Coordinates of C-alpha atoms in Angstrom, one line a residue:
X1 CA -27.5 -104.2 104.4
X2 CA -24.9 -103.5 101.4
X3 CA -23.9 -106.6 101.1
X4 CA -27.5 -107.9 100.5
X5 CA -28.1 -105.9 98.0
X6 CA -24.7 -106.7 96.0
X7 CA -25.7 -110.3 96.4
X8 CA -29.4 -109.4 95.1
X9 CA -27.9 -107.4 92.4
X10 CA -25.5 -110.7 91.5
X11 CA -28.3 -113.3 91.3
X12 CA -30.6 -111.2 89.4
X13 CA -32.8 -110.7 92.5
X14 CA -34.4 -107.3 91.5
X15 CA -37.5 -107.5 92.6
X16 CA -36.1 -108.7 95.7
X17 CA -34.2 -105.7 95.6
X18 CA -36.6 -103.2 95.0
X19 CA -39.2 -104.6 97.3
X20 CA -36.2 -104.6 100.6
X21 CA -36.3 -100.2 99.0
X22 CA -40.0 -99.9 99.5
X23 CA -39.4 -101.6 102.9
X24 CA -36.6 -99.7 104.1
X25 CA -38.7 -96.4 102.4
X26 CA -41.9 -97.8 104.3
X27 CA -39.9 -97.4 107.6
X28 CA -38.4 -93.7 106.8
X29 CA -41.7 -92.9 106.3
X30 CA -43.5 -94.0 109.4
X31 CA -40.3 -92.4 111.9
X32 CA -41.3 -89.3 110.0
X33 CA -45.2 -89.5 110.5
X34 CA -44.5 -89.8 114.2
X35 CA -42.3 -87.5 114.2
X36 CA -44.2 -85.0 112.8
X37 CA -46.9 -85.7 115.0
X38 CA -45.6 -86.4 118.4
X39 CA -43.0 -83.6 118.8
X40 CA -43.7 -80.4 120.3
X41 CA -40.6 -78.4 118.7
X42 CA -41.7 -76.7 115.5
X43 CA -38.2 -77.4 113.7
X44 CA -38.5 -81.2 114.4
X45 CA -42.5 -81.6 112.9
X46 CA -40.4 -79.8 110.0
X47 CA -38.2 -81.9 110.0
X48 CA -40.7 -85.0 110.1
X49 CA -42.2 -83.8 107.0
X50 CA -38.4 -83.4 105.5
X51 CA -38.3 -87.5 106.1
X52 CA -41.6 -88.4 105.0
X53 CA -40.7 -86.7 101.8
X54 CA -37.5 -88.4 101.6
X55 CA -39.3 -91.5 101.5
X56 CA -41.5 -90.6 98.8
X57 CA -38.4 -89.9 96.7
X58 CA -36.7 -93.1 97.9
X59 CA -40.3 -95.3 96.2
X60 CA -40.2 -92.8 93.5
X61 CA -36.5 -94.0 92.0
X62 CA -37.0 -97.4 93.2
X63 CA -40.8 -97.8 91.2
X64 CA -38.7 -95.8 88.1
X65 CA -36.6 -99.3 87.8
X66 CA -39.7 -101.3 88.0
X67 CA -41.6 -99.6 85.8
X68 CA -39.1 -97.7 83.5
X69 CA -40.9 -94.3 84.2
X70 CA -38.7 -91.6 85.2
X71 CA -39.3 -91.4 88.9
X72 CA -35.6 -89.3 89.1
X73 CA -37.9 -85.8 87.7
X74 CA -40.2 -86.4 90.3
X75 CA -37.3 -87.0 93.2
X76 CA -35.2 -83.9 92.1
X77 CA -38.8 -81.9 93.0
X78 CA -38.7 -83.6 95.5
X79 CA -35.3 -82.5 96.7
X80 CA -36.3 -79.2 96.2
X81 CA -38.9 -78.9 97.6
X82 CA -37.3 -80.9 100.9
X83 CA -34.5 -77.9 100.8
X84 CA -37.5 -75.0 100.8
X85 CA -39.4 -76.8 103.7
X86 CA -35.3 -76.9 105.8
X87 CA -34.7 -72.8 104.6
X88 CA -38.4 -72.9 106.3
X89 CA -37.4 -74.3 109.6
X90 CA -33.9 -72.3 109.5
X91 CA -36.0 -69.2 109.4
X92 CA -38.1 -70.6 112.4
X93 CA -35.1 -71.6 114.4
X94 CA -33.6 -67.9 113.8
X95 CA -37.3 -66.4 114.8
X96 CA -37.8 -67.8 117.8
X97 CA -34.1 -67.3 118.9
X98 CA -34.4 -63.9 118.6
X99 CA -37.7 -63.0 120.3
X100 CA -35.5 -65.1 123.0
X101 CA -38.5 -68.1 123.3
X102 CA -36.6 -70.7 123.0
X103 CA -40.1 -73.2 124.2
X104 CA -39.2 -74.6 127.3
X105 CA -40.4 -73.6 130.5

């Protein structure tokens, strides 16, 4: 996939190039949905959510060189708020641990 995009890059295929982001972004973000949905395990629905925000980031920088708005802002929230929602699951993970749970039967 590098190589694609160093020969979009080369022939001044942007669009090209940005539109093969969205796509790639499209597919982070549907793998996250399911996973968010279709998993039992608390710390993997987090971590669903962790990858649909990830793709929001990924259109966010890739609509800033489109547009010229400054999608980075919005992606460092982003980040941030990715790395509250993993301390989140960490604490999860540690809870049930303890009580000894671990959810299978």
């Amino acid at each position: 996939m590098i190589p694609v995009a160093i020969l979009l890059l080369q022939t001044g295929g942007i669009a090209d190039l940005t539109a093969l982001v969205f796509a790639i972004a499209g597919g982070l973000f549907v793998l996250g949905a399911a996973t968010a949905l279709f998993r039992r395990d608390p710390l993997l629905r987090v971590m669903g959510v962790v990858m649909v925000f990830a793709a929001a980031a990924l259109n966010l920088v890739a609509a800033s060189g489109l547009r010229g708005i400054h999608g980075q802002a919005f992606a460092i929230f982003l980040a941030v708020e990715c790395a509250a929602l993993s301390v989140m699951a960490v604490a999860v993970l540690a809870a049930r641990n303890q009580s000894g749970k671990d959810g299978r039967s």
